[in-house]
PDB file of C-alpha atoms in Angstrom:
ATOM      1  CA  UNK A 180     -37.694 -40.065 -18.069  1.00 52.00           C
ATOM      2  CA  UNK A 181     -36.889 -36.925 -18.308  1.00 54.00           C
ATOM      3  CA  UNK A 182     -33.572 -34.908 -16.648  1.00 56.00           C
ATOM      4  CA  UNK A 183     -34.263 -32.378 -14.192  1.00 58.00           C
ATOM      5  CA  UNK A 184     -31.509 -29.277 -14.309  1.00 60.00           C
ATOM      6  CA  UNK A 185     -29.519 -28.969 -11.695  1.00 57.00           C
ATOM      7  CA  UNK A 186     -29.937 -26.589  -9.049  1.00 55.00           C
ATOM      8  CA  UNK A 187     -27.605 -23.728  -8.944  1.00 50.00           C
ATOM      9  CA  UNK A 188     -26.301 -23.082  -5.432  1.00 52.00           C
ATOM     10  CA  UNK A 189     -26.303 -19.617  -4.006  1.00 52.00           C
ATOM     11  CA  UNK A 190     -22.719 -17.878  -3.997  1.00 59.00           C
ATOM     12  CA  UNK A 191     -21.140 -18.705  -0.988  1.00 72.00           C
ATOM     13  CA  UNK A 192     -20.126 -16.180   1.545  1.00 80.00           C
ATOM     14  CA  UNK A 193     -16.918 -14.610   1.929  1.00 86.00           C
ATOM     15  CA  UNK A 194     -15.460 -13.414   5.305  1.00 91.00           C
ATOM     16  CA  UNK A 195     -14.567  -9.766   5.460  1.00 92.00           C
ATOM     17  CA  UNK A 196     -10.828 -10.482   6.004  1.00 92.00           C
ATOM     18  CA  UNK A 197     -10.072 -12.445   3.060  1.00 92.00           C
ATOM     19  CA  UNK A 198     -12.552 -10.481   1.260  1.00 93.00           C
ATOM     20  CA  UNK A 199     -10.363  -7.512   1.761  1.00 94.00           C
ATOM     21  CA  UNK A 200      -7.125  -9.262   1.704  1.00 93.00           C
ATOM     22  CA  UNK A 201      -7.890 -10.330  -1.744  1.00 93.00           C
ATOM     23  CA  UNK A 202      -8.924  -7.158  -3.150  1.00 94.00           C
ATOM     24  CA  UNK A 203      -6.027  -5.823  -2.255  1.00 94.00           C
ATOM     25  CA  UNK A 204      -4.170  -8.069  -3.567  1.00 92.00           C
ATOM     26  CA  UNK A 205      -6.476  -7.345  -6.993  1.00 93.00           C
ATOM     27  CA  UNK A 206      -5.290  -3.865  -6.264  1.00 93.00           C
ATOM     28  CA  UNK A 207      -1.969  -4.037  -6.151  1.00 90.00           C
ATOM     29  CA  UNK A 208      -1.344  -6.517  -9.161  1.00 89.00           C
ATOM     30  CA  UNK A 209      -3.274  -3.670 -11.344  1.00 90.00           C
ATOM     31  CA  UNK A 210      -1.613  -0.860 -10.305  1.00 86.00           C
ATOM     32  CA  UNK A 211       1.815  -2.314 -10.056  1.00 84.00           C
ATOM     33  CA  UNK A 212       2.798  -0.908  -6.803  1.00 84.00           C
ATOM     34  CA  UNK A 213       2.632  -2.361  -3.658  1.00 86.00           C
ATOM     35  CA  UNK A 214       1.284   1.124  -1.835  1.00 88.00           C
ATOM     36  CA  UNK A 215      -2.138   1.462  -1.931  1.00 90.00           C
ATOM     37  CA  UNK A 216      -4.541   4.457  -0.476  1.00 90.00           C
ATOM     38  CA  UNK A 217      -8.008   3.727   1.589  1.00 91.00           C
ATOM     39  CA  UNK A 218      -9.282   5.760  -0.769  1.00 91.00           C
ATOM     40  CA  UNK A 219      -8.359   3.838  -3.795  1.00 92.00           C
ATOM     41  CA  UNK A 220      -9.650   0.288  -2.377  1.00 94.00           C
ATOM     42  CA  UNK A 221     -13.026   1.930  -1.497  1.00 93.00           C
ATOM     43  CA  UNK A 222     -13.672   3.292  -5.301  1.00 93.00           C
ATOM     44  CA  UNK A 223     -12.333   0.419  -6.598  1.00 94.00           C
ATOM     45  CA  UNK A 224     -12.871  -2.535  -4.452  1.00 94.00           C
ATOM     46  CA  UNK A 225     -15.870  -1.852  -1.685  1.00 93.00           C
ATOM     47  CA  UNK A 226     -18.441  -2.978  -3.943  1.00 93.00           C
ATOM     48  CA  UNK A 227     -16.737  -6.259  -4.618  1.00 93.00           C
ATOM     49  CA  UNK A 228     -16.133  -6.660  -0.985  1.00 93.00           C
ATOM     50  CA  UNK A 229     -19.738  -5.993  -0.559  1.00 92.00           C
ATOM     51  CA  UNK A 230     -20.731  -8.520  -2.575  1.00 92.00           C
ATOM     52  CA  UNK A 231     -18.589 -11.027  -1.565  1.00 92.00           C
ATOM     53  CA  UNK A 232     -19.553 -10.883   2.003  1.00 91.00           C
ATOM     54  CA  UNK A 233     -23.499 -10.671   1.185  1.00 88.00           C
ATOM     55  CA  UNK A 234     -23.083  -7.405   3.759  1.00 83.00           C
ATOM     56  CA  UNK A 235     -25.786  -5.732   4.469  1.00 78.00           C
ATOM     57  CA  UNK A 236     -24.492  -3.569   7.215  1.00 73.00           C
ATOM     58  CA  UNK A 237     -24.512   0.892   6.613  1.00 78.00           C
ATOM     59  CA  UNK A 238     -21.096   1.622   7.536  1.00 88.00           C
ATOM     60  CA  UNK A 239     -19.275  -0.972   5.383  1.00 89.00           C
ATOM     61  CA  UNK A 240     -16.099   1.548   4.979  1.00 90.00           C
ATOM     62  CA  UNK A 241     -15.805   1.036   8.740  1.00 91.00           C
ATOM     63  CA  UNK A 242     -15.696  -2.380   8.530  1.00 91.00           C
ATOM     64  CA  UNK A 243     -13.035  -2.576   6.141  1.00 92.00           C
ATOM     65  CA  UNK A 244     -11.250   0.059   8.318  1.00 92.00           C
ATOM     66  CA  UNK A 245     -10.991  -2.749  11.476  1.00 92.00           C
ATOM     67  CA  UNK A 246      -9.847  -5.226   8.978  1.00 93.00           C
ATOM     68  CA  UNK A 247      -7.176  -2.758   7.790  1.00 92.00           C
ATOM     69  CA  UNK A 248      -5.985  -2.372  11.674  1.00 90.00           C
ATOM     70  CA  UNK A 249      -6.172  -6.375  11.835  1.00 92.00           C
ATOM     71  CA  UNK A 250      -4.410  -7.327   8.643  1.00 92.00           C
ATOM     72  CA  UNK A 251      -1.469  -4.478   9.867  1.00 88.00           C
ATOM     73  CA  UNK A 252      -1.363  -6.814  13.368  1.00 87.00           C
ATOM     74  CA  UNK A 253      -1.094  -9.583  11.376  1.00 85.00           C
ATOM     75  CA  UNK A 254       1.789  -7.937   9.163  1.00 84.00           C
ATOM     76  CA  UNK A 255      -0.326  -8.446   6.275  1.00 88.00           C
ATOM     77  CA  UNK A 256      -0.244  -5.220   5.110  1.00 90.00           C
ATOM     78  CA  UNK A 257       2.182  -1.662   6.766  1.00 87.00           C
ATOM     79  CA  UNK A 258       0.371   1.278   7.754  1.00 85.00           C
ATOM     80  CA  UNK A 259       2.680   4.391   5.712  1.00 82.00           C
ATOM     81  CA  UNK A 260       0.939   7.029   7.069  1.00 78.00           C
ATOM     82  CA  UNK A 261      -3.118   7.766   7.748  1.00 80.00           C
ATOM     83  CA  UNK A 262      -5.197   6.358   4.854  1.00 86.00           C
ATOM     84  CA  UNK A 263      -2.067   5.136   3.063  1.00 87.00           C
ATOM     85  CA  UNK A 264      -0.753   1.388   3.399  1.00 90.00           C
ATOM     86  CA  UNK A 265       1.846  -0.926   1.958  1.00 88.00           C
ATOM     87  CA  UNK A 266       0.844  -4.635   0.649  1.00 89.00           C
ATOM     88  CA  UNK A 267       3.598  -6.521   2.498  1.00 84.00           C
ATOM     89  CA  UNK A 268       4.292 -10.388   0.002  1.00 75.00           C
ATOM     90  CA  UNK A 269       5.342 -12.951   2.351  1.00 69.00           C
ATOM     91  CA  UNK A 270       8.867 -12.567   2.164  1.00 62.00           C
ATOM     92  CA  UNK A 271       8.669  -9.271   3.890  1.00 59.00           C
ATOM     93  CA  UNK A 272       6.357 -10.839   6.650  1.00 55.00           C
ATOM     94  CA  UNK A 273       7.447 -11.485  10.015  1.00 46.00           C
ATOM     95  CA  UNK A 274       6.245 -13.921  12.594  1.00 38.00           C
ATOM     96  CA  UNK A 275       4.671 -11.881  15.944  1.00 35.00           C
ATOM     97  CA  UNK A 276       5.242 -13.858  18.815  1.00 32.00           C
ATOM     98  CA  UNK A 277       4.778 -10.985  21.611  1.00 29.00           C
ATOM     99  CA  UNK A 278       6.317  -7.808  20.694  1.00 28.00           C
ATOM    100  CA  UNK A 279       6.452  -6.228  17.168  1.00 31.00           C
ATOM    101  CA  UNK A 280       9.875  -5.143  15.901  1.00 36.00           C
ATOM    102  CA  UNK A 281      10.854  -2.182  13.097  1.00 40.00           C
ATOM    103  CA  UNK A 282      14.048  -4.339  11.785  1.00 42.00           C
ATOM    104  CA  UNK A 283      13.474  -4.977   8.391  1.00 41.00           C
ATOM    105  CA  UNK A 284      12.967  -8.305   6.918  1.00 41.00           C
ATOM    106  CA  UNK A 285      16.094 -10.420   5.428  1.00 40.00           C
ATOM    107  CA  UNK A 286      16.244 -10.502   2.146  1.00 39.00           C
ATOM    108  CA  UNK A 287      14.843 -13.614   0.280  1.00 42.00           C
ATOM    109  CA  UNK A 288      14.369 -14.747  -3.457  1.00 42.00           C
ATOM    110  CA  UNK A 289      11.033 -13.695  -3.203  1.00 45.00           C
ATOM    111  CA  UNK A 290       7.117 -14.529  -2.669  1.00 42.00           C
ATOM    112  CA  UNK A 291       5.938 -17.328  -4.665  1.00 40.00           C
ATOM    113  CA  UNK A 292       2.939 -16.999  -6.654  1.00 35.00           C
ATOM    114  CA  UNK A 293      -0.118 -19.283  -5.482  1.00 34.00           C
ATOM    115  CA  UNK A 294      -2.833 -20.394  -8.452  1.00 29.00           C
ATOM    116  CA  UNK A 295      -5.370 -17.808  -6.892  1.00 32.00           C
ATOM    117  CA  UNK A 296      -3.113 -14.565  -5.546  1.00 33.00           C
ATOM    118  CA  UNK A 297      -1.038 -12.374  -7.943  1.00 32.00           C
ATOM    119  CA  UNK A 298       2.209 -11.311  -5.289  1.00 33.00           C
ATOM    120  CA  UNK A 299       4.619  -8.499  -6.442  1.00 34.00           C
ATOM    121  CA  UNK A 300       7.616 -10.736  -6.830  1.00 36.00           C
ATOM    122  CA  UNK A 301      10.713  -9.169  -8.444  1.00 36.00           C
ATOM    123  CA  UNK A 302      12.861  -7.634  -5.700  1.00 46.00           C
ATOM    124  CA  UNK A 303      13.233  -4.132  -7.647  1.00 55.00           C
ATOM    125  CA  UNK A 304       9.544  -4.155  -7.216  1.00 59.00           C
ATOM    126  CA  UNK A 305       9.895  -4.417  -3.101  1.00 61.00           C
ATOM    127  CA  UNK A 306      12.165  -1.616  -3.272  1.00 65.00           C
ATOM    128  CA  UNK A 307      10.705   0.427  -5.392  1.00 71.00           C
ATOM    129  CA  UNK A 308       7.909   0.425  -2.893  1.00 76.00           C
ATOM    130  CA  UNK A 309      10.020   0.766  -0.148  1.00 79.00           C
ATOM    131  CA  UNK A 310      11.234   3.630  -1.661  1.00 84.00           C
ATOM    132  CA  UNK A 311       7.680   5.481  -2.495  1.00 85.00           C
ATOM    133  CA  UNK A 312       7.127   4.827   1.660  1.00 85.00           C
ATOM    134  CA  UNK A 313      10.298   5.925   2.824  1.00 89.00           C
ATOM    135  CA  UNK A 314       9.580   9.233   0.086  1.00 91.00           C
ATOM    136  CA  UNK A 315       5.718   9.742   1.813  1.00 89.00           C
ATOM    137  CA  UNK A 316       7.279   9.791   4.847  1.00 90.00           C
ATOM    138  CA  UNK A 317       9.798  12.285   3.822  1.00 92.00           C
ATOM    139  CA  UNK A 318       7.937  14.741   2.987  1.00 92.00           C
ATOM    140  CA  UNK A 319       5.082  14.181   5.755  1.00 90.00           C
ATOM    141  CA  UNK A 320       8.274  15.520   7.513  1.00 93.00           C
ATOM    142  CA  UNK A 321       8.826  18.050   5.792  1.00 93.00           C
ATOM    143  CA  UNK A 322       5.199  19.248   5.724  1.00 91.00           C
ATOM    144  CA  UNK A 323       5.311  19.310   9.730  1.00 92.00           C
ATOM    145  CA  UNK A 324       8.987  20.909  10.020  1.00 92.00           C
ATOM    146  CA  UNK A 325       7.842  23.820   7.319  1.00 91.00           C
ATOM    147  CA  UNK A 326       4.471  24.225   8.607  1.00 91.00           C
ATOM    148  CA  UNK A 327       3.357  24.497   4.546  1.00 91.00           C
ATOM    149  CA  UNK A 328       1.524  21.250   2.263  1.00 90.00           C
ATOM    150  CA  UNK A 329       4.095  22.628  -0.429  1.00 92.00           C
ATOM    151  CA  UNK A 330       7.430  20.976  -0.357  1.00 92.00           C
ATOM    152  CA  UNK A 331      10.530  21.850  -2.659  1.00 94.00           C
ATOM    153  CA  UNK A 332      12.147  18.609  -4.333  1.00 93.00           C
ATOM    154  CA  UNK A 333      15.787  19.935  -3.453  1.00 93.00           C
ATOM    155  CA  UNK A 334      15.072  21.076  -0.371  1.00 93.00           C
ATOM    156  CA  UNK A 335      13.844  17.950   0.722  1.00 93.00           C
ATOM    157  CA  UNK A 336      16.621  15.595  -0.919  1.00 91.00           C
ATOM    158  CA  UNK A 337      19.166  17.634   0.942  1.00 92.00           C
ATOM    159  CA  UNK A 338      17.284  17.428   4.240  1.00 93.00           C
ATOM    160  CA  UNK A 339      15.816  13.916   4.069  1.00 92.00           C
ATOM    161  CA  UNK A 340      18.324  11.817   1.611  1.00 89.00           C
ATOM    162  CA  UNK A 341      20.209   9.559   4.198  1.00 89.00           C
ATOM    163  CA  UNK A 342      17.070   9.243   6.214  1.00 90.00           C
ATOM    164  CA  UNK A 343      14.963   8.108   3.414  1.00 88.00           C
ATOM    165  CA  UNK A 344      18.161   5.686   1.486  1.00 83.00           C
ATOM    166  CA  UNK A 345      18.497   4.050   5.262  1.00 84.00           C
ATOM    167  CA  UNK A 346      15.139   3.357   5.655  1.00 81.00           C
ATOM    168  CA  UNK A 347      14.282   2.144   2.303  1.00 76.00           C
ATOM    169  CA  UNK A 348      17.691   0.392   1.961  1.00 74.00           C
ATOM    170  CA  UNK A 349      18.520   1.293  -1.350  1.00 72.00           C
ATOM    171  CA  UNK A 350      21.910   0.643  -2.595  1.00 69.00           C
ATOM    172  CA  UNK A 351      21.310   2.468  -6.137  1.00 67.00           C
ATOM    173  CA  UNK A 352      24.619   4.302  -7.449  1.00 65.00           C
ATOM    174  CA  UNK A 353      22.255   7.477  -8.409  1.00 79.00           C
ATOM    175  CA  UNK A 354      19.609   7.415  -5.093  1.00 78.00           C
ATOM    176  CA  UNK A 355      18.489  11.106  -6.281  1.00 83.00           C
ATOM    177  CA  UNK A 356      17.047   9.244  -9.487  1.00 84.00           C
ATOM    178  CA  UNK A 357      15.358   6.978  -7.440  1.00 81.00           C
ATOM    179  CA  UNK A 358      13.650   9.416  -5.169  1.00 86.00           C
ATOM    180  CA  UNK A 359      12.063  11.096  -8.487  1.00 87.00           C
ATOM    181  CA  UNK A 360      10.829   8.053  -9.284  1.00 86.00           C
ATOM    182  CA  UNK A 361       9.257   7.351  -6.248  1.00 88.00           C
ATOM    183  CA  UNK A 362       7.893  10.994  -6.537  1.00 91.00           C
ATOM    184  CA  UNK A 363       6.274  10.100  -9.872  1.00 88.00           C
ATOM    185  CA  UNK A 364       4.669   7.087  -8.205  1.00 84.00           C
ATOM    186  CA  UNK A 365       3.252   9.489  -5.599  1.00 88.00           C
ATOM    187  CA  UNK A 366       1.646  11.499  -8.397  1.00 88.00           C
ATOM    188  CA  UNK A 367       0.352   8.692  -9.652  1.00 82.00           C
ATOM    189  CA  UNK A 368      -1.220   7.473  -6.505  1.00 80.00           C
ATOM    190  CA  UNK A 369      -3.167  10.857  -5.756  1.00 81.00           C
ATOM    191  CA  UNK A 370      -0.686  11.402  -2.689  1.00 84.00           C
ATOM    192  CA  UNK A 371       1.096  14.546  -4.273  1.00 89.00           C
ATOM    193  CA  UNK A 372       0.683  16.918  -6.540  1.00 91.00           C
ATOM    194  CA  UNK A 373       3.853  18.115  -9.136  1.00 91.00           C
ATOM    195  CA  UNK A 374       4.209  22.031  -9.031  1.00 92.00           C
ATOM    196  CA  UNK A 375       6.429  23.960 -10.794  1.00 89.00           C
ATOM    197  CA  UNK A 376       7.285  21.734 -13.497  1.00 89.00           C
ATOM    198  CA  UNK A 377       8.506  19.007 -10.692  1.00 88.00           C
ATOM    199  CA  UNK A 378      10.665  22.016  -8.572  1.00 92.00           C
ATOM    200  CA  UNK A 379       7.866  21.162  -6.044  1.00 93.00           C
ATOM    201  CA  UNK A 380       5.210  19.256  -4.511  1.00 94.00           C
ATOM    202  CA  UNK A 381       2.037  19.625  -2.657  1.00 92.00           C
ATOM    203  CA  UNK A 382       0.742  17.160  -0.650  1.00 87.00           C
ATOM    204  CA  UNK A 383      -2.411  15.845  -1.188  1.00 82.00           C
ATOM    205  CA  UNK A 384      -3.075  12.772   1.631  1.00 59.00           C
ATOM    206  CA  UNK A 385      -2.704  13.714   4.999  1.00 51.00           C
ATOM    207  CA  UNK A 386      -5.485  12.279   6.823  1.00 48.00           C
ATOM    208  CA  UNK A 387      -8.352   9.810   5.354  1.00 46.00           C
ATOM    209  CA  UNK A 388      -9.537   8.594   8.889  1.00 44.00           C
TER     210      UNK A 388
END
């Protein structure tokens, strides 16, 4: 009597939301920093997300785009600023009940890894991308108040330095050392561009709508 081969079952079908939750997460763990563009997840993620959810739809990049807006409702994920977001692990996640609030989240010992989901755990990793928001923000700031995409590092430390060590709250000894990092991880990103031999920066993201 002979054995007949098994059938192989069809891949099943994701759901957009954890489709894009996860490739984010994918994102993230390969980059090393918990800030992520729109643009980035599309070249390196939409087809996966695609597949994943068998869609056959045109306009997939809009799709994602509502999921973005749901997964920031959730407090999955921050919105920085347009076309830039921040992976938020769970120990920076908050509970909505009715109203949304801007106080930061207490500080824990950190998300837990599950067997499926790579989470940026050490703490200097939440700051650091605290930090590389609080920066962004800085100098989308600083673009508006000087009218110009170019930005002067100096400038911009002396103007924004409280604002941006408050909101990120660092407690580093040397917080100017910190902000260049953060500006290096802008570079990286595509966000900024170094001028000058790092005297200055132009900004690169302003609006990926």
């Amino acid at each position: 009597m002979s054995t007949s081969e098994p059938i192989a079952q069809p891949p099943r079908r994701m759901q957009w939301k954890p489709a894009v939750l996860s490739a984010i997460h994918r994102l993230v763990s390969q980059t090393g920093n918990a800030v992520f563009t729109r643009q980035q997840l599309i070249e390196n993620e939409l087809d996966e997300i695609v597949r994943q959810t068998q869609s056959i739809g045109k306009t997939p990049a809009s799709t994602m785009d509502r999921v973005h807006q749901e997964l920031v409702r959730e407090g999955k994920i921050e919105r920085v600023v347009d076309g830039v977001f921040r992976f938020l692990p769970p120990s920076e996640r908050t509970v909505v009940v009715a109203t949304t609030s801007d106080g930061g989240a207490s500080p824990s010992s950190g998300a837990k890894t599950t067997a499926s989901v790579v989470i940026l755990q050490p703490r200097n990793q939440a700051i650091r991308s605290l930090m590389v928001r609080s920066v962004l923000q800085a100098i989308q700031r600083q673009v508006t108040k000087h009218h110009s995409e170019i930005i002067f590092k100096d400038q911009m430390i002396h103007e924004e330095l409280d604002t941006v060590i408050s909101e990120a709250h660092c407690k580093s000894i040397n917080p100017r050392s910190v902000i260049v990092s953060a500006l290096r991880d802008l570079c990286r990103l595509g966000l900024i561009e170094k001028l000058h031999n790092g005297k200055a920066y132009r900004m690169i993201v302003r609006n990926q709508e």
